[in-house]
Structure formats: structure tokens, C-alpha cells
PDB file of C-alpha atoms and ligand atoms in Angstrom:
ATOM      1  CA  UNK A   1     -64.841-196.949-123.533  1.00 66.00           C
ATOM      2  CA  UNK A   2     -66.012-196.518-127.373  1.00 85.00           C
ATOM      3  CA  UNK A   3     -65.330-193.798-129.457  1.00 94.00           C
ATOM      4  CA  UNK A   4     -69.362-193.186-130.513  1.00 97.00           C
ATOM      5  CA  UNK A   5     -68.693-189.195-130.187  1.00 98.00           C
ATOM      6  CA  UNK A   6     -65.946-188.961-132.911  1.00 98.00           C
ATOM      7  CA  UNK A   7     -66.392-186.220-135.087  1.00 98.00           C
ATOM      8  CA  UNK A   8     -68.786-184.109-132.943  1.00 98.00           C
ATOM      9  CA  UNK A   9     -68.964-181.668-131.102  1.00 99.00           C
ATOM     10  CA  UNK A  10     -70.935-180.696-127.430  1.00 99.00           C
ATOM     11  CA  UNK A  11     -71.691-177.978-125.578  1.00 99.00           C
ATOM     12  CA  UNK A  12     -71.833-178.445-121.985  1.00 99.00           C
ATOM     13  CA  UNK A  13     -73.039-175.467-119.350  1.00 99.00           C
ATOM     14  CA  UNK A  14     -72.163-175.703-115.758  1.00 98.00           C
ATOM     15  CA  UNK A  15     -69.154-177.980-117.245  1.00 98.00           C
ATOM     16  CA  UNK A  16     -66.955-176.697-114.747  1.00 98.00           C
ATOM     17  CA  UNK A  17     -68.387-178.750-111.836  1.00 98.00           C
ATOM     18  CA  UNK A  18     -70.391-181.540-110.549  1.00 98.00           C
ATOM     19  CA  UNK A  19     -72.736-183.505-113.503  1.00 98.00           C
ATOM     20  CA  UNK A  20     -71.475-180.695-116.252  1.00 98.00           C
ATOM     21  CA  UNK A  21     -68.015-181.539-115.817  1.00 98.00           C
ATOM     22  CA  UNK A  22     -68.749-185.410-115.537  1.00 98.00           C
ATOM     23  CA  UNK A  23     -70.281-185.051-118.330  1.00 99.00           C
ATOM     24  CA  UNK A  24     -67.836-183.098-120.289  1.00 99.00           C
ATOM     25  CA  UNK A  25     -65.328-185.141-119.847  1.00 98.00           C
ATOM     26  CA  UNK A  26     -67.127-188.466-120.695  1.00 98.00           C
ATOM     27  CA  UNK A  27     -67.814-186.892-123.579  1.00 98.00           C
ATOM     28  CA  UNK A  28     -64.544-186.048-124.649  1.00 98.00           C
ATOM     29  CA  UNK A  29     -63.069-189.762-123.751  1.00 98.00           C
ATOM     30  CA  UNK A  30     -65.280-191.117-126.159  1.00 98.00           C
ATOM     31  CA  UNK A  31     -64.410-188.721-128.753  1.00 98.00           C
ATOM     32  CA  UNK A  32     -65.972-185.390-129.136  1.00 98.00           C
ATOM     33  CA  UNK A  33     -64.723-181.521-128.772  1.00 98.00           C
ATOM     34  CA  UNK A  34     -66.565-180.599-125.588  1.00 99.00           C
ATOM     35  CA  UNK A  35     -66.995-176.571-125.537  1.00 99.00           C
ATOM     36  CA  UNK A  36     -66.969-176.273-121.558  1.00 99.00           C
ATOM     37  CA  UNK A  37     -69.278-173.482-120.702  1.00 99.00           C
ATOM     38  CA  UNK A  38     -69.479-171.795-117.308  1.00 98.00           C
ATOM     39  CA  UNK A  39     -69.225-168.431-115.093  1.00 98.00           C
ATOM     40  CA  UNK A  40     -66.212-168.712-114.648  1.00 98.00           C
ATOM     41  CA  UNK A  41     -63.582-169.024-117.493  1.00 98.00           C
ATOM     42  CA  UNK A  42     -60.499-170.337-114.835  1.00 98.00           C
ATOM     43  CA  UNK A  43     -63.017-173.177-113.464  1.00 98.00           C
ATOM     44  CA  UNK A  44     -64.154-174.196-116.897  1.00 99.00           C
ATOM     45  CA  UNK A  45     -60.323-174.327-118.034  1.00 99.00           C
ATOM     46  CA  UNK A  46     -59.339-176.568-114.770  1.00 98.00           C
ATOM     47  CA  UNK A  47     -61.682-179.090-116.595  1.00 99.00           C
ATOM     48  CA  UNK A  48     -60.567-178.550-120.180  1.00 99.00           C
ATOM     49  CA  UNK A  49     -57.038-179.431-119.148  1.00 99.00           C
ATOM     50  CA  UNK A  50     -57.783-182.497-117.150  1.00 98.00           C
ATOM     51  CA  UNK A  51     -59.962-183.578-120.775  1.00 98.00           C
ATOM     52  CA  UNK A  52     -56.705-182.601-122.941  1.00 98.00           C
ATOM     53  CA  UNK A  53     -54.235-184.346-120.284  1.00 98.00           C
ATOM     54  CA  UNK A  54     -56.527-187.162-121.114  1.00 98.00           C
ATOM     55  CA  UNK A  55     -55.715-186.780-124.673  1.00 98.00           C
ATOM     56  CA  UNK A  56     -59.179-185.494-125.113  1.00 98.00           C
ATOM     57  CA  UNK A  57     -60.366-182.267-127.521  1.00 98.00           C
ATOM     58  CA  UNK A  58     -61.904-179.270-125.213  1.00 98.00           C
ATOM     59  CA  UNK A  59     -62.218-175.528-125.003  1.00 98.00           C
ATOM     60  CA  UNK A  60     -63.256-173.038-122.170  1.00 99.00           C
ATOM     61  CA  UNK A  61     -65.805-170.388-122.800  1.00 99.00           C
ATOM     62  CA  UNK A  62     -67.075-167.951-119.826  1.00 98.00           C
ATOM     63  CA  UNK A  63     -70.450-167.007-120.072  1.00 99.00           C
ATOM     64  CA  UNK A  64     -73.830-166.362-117.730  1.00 98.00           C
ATOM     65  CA  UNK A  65     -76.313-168.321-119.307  1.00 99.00           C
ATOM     66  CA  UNK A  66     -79.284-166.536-117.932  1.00 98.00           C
ATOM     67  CA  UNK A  67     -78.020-163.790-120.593  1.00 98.00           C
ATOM     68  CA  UNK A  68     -79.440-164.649-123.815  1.00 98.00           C
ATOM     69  CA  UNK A  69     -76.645-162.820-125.611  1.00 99.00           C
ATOM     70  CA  UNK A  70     -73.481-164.202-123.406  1.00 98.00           C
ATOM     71  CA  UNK A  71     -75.533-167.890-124.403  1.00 99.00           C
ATOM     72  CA  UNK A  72     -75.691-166.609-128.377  1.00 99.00           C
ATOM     73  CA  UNK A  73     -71.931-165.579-128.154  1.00 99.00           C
ATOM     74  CA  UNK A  74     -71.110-169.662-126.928  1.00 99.00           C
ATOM     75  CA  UNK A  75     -73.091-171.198-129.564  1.00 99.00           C
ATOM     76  CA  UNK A  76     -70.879-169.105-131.969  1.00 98.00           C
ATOM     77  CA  UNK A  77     -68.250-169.444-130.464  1.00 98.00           C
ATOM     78  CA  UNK A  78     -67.950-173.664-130.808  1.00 98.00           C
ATOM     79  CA  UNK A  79     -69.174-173.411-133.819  1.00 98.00           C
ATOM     80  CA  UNK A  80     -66.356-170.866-134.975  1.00 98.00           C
ATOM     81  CA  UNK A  81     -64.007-173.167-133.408  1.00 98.00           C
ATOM     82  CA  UNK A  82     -64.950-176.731-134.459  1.00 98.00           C
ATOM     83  CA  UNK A  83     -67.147-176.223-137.608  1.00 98.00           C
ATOM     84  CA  UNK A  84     -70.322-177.016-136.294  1.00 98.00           C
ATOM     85  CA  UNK A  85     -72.461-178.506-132.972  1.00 99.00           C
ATOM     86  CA  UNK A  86     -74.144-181.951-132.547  1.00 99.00           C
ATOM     87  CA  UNK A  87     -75.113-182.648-129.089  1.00 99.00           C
ATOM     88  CA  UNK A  88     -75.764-179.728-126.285  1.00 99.00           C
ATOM     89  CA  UNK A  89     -76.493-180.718-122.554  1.00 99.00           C
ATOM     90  CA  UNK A  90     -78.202-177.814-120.748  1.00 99.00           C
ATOM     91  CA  UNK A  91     -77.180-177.863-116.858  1.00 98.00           C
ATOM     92  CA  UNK A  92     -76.357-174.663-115.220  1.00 98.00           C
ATOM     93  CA  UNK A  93     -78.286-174.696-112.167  1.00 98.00           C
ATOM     94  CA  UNK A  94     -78.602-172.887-108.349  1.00 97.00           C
ATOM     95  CA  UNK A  95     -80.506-174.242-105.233  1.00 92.00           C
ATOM     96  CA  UNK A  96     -82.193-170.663-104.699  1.00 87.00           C
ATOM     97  CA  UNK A  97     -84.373-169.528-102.145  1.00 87.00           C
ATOM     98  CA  UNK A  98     -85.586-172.161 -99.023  1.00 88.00           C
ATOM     99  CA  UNK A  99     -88.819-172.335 -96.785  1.00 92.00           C
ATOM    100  CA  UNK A 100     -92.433-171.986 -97.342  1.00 94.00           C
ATOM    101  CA  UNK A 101     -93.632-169.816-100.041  1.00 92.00           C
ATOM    102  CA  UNK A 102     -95.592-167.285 -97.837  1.00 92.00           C
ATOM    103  CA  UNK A 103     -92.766-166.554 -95.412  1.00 90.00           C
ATOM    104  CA  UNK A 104     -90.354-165.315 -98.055  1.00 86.00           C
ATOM    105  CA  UNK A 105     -89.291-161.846 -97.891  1.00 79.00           C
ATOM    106  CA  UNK A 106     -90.109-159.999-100.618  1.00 78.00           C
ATOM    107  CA  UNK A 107     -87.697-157.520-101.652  1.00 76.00           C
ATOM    108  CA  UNK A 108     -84.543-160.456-100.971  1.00 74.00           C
ATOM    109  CA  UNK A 109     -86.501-163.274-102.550  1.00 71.00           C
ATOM    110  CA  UNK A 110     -88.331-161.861-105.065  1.00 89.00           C
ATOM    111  CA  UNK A 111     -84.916-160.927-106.492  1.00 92.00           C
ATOM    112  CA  UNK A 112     -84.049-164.549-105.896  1.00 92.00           C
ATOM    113  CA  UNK A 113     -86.895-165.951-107.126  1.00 93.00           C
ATOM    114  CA  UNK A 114     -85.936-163.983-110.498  1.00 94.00           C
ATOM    115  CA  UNK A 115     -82.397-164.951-110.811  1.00 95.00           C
ATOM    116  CA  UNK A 116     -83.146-168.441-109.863  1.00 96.00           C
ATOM    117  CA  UNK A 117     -85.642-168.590-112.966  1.00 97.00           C
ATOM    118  CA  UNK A 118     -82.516-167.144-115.156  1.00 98.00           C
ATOM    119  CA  UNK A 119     -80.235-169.645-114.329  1.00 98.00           C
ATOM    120  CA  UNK A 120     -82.590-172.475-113.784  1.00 98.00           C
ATOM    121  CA  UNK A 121     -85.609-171.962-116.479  1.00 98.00           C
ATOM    122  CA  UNK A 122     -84.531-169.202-118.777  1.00 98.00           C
ATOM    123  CA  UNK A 123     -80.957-170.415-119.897  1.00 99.00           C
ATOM    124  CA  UNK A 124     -82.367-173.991-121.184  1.00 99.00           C
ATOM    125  CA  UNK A 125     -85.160-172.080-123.472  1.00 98.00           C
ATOM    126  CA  UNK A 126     -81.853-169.597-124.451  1.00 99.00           C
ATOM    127  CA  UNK A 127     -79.582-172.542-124.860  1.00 99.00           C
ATOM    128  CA  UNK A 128     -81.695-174.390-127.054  1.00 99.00           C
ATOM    129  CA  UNK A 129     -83.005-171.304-129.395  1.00 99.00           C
ATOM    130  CA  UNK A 130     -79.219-171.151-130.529  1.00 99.00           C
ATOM    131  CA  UNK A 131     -78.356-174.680-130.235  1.00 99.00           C
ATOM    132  CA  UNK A 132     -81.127-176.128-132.429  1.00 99.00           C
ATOM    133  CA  UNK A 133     -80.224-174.148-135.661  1.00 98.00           C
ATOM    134  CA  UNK A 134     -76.653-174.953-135.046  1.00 99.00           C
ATOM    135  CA  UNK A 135     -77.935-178.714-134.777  1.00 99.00           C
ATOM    136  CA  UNK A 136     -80.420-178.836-138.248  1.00 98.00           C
ATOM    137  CA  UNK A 137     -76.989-176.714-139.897  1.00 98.00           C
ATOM    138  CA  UNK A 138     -74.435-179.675-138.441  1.00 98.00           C
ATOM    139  CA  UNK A 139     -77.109-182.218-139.774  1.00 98.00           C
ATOM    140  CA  UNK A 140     -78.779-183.263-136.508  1.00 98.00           C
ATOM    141  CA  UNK A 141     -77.912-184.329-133.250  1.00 98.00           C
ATOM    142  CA  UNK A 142     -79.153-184.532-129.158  1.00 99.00           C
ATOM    143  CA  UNK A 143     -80.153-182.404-126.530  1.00 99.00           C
ATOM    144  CA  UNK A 144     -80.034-182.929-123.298  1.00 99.00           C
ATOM    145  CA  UNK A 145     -81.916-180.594-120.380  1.00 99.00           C
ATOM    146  CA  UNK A 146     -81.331-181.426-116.818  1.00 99.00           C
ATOM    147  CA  UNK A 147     -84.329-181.065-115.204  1.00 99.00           C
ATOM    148  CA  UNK A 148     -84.803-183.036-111.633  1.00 98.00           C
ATOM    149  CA  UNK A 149     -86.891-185.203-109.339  1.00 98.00           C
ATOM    150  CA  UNK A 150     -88.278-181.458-108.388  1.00 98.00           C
ATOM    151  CA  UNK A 151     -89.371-181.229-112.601  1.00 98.00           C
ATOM    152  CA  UNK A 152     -91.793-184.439-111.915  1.00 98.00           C
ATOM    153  CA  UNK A 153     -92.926-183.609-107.561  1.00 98.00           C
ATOM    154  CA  UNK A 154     -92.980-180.887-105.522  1.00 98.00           C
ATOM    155  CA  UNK A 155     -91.042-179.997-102.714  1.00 96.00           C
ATOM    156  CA  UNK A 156     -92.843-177.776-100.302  1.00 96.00           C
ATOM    157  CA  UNK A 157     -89.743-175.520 -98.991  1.00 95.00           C
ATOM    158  CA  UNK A 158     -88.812-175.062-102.464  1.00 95.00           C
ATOM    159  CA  UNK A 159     -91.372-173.987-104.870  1.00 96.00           C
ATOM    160  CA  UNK A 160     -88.898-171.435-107.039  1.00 95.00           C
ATOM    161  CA  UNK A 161     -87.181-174.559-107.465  1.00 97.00           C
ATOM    162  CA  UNK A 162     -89.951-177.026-108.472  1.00 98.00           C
ATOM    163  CA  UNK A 163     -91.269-174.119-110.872  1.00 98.00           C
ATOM    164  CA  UNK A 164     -88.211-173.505-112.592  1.00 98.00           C
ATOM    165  CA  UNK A 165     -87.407-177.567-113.135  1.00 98.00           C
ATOM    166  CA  UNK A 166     -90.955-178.416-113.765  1.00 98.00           C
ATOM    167  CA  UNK A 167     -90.651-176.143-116.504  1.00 99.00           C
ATOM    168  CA  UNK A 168     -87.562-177.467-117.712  1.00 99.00           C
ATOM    169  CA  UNK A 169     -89.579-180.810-118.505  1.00 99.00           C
ATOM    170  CA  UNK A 170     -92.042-178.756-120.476  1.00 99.00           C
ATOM    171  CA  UNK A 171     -90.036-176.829-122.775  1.00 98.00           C
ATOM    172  CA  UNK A 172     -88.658-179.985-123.481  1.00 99.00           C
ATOM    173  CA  UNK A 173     -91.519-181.629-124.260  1.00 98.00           C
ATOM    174  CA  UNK A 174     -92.374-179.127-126.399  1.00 99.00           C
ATOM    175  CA  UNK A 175     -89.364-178.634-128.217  1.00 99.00           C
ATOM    176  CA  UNK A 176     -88.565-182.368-128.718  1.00 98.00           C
ATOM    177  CA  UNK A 177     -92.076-182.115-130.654  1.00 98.00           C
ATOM    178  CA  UNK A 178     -90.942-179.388-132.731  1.00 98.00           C
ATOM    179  CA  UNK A 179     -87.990-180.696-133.417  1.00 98.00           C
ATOM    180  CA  UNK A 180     -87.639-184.739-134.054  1.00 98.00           C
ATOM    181  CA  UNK A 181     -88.653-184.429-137.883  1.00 98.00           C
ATOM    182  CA  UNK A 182     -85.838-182.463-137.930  1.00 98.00           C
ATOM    183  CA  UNK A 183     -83.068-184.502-136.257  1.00 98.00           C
ATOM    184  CA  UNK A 184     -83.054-182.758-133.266  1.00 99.00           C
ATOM    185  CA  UNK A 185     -83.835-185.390-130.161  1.00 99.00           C
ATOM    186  CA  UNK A 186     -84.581-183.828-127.305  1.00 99.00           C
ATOM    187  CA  UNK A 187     -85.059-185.079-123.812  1.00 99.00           C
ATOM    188  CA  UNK A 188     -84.859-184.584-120.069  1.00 99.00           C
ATOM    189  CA  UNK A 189     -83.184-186.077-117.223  1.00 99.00           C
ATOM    190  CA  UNK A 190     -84.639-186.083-113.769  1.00 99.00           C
ATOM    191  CA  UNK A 191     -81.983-186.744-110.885  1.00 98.00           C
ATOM    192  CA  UNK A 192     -82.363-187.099-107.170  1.00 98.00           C
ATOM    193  CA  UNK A 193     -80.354-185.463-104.845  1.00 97.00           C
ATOM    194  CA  UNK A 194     -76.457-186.264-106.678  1.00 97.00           C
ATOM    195  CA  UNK A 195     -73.158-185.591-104.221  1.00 95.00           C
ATOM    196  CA  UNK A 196     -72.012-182.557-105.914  1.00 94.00           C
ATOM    197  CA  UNK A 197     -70.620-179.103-104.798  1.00 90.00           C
ATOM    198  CA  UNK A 198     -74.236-177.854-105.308  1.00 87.00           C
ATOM    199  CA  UNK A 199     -75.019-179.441-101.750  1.00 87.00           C
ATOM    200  CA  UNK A 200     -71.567-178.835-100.361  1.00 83.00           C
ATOM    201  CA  UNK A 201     -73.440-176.353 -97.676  1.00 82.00           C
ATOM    202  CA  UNK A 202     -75.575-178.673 -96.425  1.00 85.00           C
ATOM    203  CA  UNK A 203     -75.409-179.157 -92.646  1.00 89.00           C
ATOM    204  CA  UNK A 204     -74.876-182.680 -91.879  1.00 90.00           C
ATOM    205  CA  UNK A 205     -78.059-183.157 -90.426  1.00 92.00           C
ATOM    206  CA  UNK A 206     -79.346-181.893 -93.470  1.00 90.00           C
ATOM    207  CA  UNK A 207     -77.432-184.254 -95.864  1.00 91.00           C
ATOM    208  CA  UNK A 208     -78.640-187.269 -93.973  1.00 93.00           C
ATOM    209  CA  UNK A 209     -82.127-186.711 -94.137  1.00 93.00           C
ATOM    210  CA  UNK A 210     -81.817-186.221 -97.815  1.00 94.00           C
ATOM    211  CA  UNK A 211     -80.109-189.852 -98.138  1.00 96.00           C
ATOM    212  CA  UNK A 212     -82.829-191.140 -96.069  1.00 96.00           C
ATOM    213  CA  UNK A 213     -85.335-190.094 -98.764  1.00 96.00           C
ATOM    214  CA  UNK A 214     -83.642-192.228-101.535  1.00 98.00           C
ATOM    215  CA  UNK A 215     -84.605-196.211-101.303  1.00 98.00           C
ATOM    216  CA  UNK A 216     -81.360-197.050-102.106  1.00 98.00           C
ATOM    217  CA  UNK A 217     -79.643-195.807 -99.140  1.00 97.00           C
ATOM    218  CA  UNK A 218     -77.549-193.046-100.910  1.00 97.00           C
ATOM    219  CA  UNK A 219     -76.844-190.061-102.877  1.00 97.00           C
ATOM    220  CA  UNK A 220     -76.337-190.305-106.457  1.00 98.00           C
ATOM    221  CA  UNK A 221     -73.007-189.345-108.090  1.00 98.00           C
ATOM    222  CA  UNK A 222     -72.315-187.419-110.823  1.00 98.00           C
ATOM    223  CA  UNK A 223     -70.538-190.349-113.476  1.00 98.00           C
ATOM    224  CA  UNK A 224     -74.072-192.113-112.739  1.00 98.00           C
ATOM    225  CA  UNK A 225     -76.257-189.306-114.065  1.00 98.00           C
ATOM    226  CA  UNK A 226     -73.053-188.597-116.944  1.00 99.00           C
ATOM    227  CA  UNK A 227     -74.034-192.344-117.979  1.00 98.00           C
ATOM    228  CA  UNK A 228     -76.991-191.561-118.579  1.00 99.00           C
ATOM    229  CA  UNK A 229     -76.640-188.279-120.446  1.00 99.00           C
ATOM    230  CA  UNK A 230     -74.132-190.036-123.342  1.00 98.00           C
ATOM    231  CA  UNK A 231     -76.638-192.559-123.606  1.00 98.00           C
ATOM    232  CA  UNK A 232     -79.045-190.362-124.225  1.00 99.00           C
ATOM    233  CA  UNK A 233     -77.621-187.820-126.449  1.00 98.00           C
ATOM    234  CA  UNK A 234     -75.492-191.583-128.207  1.00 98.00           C
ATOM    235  CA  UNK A 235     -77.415-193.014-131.340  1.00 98.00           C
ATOM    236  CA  UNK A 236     -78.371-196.234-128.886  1.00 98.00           C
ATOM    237  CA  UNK A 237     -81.277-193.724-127.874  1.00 98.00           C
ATOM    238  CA  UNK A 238     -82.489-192.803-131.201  1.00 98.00           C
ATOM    239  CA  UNK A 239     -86.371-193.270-130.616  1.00 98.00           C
ATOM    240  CA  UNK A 240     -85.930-191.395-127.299  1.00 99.00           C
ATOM    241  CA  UNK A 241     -87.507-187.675-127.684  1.00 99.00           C
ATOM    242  CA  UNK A 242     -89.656-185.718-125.685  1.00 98.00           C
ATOM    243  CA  UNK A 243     -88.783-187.981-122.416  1.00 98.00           C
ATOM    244  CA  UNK A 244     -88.583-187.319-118.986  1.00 98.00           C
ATOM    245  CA  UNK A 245     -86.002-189.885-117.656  1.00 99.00           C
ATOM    246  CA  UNK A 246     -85.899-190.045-113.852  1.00 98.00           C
ATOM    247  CA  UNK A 247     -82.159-191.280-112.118  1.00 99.00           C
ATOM    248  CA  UNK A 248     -82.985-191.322-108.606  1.00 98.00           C
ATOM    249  CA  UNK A 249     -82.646-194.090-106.789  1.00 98.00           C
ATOM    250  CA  UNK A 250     -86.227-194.327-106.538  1.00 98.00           C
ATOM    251  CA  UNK A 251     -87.018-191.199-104.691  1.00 98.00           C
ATOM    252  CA  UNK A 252     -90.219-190.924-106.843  1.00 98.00           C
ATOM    253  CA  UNK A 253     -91.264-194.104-106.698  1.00 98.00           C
ATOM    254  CA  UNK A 254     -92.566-194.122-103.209  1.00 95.00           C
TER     255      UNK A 254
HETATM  256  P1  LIG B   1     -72.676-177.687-109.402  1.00 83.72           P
HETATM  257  O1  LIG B   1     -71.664-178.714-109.045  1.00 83.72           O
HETATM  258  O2  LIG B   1     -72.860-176.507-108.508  1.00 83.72           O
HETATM  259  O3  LIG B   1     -72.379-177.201-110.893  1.00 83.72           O
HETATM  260  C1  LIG B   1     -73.143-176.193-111.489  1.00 83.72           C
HETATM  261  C2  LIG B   1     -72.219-175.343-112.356  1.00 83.72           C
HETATM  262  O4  LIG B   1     -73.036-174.336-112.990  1.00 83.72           O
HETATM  263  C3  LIG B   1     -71.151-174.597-111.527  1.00 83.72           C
HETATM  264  O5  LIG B   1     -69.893-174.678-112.159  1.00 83.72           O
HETATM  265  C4  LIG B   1     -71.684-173.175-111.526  1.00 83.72           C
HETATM  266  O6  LIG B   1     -70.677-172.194-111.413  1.00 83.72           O
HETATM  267  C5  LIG B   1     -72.344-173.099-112.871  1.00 83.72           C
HETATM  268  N1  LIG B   1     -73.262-171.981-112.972  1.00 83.72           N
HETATM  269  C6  LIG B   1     -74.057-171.449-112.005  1.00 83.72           C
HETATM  270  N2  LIG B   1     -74.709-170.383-112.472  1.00 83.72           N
HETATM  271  C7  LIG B   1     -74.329-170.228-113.767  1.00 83.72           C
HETATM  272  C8  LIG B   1     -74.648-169.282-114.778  1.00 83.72           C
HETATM  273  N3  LIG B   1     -75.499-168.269-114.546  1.00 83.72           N
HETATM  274  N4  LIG B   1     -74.052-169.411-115.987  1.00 83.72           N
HETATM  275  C9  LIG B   1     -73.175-170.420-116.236  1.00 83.72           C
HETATM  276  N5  LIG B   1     -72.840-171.344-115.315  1.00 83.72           N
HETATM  277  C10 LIG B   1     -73.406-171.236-114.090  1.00 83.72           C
HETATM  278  O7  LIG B   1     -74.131-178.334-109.511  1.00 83.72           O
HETATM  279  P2  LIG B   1     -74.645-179.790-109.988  1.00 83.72           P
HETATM  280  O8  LIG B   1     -75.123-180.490-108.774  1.00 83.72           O
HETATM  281  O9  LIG B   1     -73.695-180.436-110.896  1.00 83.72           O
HETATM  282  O10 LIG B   1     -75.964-179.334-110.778  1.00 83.72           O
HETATM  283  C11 LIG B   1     -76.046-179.346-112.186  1.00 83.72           C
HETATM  284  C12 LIG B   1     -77.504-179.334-112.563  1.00 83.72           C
HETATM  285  O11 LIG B   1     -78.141-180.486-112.001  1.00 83.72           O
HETATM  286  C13 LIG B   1     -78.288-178.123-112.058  1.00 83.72           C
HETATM  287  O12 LIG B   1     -79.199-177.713-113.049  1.00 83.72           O
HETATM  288  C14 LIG B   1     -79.033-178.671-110.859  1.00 83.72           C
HETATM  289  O13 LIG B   1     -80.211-177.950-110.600  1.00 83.72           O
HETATM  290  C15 LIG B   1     -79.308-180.079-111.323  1.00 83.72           C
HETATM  291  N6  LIG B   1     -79.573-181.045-110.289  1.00 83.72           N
HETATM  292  C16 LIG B   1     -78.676-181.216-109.264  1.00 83.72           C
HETATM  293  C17 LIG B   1     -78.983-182.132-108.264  1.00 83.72           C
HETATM  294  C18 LIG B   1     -78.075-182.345-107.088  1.00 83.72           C
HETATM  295  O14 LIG B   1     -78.524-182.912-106.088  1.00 83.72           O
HETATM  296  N7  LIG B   1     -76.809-181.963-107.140  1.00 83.72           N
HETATM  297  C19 LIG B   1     -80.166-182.869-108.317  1.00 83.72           C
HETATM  298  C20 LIG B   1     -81.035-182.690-109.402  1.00 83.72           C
HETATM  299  C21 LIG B   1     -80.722-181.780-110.388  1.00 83.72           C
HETATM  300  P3  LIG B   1     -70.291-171.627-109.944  1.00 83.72           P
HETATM  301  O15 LIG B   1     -69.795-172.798-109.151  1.00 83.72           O
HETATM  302  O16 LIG B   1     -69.235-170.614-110.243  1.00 83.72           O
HETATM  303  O17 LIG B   1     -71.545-171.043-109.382  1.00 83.72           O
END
């Protein structure tokens, strides 16, 4: 454990669960004030006080970050608190609708189609329109998007999905071109299916043909994709912008 995140701060949506809270509170062991943003303000304070039993710095905010204004009010918010904000890691996400494109209904799943793109695709471009000038102010810093395996292929009983995370990897792109001269790094990361609550429905059946798609033999967990996050929003990944960075246990590469 180093202390490489003394002195800043994070932002972290979806903090309250799964890679947002791994994240979140590897963060705050290695020094920073994590703001822990997510729907619900009792779930994102469970995981503040496990950081400050830690001896860690945290602080719960409640907000729906497909609202641009509730994601505005956050990014105030830490910065009214702790001065300023250095390193953001965009992750709210939803599985949304299943099956083949064709056979969705349209009155339930266009809905869900919509609200999957709020949560999915919308809150990254709101979380980094108030992030980034909050960055340049602090003096520069890292963002993070978490994108997935579905940003880089398709999966065919998921296209709301694979639109909303393919997207994900282009507004990163785009904004870690915008951004670099201005000390703003900004880059993706691209996991396979990770053990988290996200897939707690999942028949077993299900689950087990998901593992089976993974060379490795396994699910990812959350601390493995949390790894990679601090690295990539640490100073060890300073030429890193722009970059899609795939943690999968080679799902992709077959
Ligand atoms: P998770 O354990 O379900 O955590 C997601 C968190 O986001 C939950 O606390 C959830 O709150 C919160 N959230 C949902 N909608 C929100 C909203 N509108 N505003 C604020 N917070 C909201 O999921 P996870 O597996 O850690 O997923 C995190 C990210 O990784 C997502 O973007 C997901 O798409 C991506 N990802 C996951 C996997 C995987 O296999 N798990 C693979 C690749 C990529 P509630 O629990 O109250 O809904």
C-alpha cells in the first residue's frame, strides 16, 4: 500500500457497490477524499464508513447521474467540501433490456432502451462536462470511464448495451484529445463479465455459461478491475490518454 493519492480528491459514481465501491475504497487507503456517489445516499454511506473505519477520508452524496443537474450538484458538492477534484471514475451502470433487437416490445423497451442510455451513456458525457473544469481549476488530474468488453464487441441479445458502452469508448476518445494539453488524462477500461451484484440475478445456468466464455476459467472480481483503475488514474500512467484498456481474462482475444 503507498500513499500516491495524498492530497486529492475522487469522485466515484456507483461507489456504493461492486467496482465503484472497490474502487472507492482503494482510493481512500492510499490517501485521497473519495466523494462516494450513488442513488442511494444510505448505500453510499455503508461504504464511506467502512473507508473512515479504515482511517480513510470519504463522504456520501445521493444523486441520479443520468440527471445532468443532480451530476452538477456532486461536482459542487466535493469541491465545496475538499477544495477541489483530481481524479473522477465514471461507473454507474444497469444491464437493461435482453434478447434480439427486433423482438423487443416497444412501449416497455423503448422506455428501457432510454433509461439505459441515461445511466449507461449520458451520465459519463454529464460527469465529465463538470468534472473536467473542476480538474484544469485543481491543476490537473485522471479520468476514468468504465466502459466494457461490450464498448470493443457486440453482443447480439444486448445491443442497448453494446450501444451505450461502445459509446462510452468514444466520448473518451474524444475527450482525452481535448483534454491532455490540459492535464486532464482520460481513458477507458473494458472489463469482462466481473462477480458483482450487477449479475446477482443471473440463473445459474446463466452464470456458468458466462465463465465458460472467459479463457481463464473465471469471472473477474472487482479489486482486479480497482487495480487497474488507481493505476490508471496514479502518475505511473502518465502517457496513458485516450486508451481503451481491456481486463477480461481474454474474452476478446478469441
Ligand atoms: P453494481 O454492483 O450494480 O454497482 C453499480 C452501482 O451503480 C450501484 O450501487 C447502483 O445503485 C448504482 N447506480 C445505478 N444507477 C444509478 C444512477 N442512475 N445514478 C447513480 N448510481 C446508480 O455494478 P458493477 O458490476 O460494479 O458495475 C459497475 C460498472 O461496470 C457499470 O457501468 C457496468 O456496466 C460496468 N461493467 C460491469 C461488468 C460486470 O460484469 N459486473 C462488466 C463490464 C462492465 P443501485 O444498486 O441502487 O441500483
Amino acid at each position: 500500500m503507498t500513499d500516491q493519492f495524498t492530497g486529492k480528491t475522487a469522485l466515484v459514481t456507483g461507489g456504493a457497490s461492486g467496482i465503484g465501491k472497490a474502487v472507492a475504497v482503494g482510493l481512500a487507503a492510499e490517501g485521497a477524499n473519495v466523494a462516494v456517489v450513488d442513488l442511494r445516499q444510505d448505500a453510499a454511506q455503508r461504504v464511506v464508513d467502512e473507508i473512515e473505519a479504515a482511517g480513510g477520508t470519504a463522504l456520501a452524496l445521493a444523486a441520479d447521474v443520468s440527471k445532468a443537474a443532480e451530476v452538477k450538484a456532486a461536482v459542487a458538492a466535493v469541491v465545496g467540501s475538499y477544495g477541489g477534484l483530481h481524479l473522477a471514475l465514471n461507473n454507474a451502470g444497469i444491464g437493461g433490456p435482453q434478447g434480439l433487437l427486433a423482438d423487443y416490445d416497444d412501449s416497455d423497451d423503448f422506455a428501457a432502451y432510454q433509461a439505459l442510455m441515461g445511466v449507461n451513456l449520458h451520465s459519463v458525457y454529464y460527469g465529465m462536462r463538470y468534472e473536467i473544469p473542476a480538474i484544469i481549476a485543481a491543476g490537473g488530474g485522471a479520468i476514468v470511464n468504465t466502459s466494457s468488453i461490450l464498448g470493443l464487441v457486440g453482443e447480439p441479445t444486448a445491443v442497448p448495451y453494446t450501444t451505450a458502452k461502445h459509446g462510452v469508448a468514444g466520448m473518451t476518445k474524444a475527450a482525452g484529445a481535448a483534454y491532455a494539453s490540459q492535464g486532464v488524462r482520460i481513458n477507458s477500461v473494458h472489463p469482462g463479465y466481473i462477480d458483482t451484484p450487477l449479475l446477482s440475478a443471473l440463473p445459474k445456468a446463466a452464470f456458468d455459461a458466462l465463465v465458460s466464455k472467459h479463457p481463464i476459467g473465471r469471472l473477474g472480481t472487482a479489486e482486479e478491475v480497482a487495480n487497474l483503475v488507481l493505476f490508471l488514474l496514479s502518475e505511473k500512467a502518465s502517457f496513458m490518454n485516450g486508451s481503451q484498456v481491456t481486463i477480461d481474462g481474454g474474452y476478446t482475444a478469441v
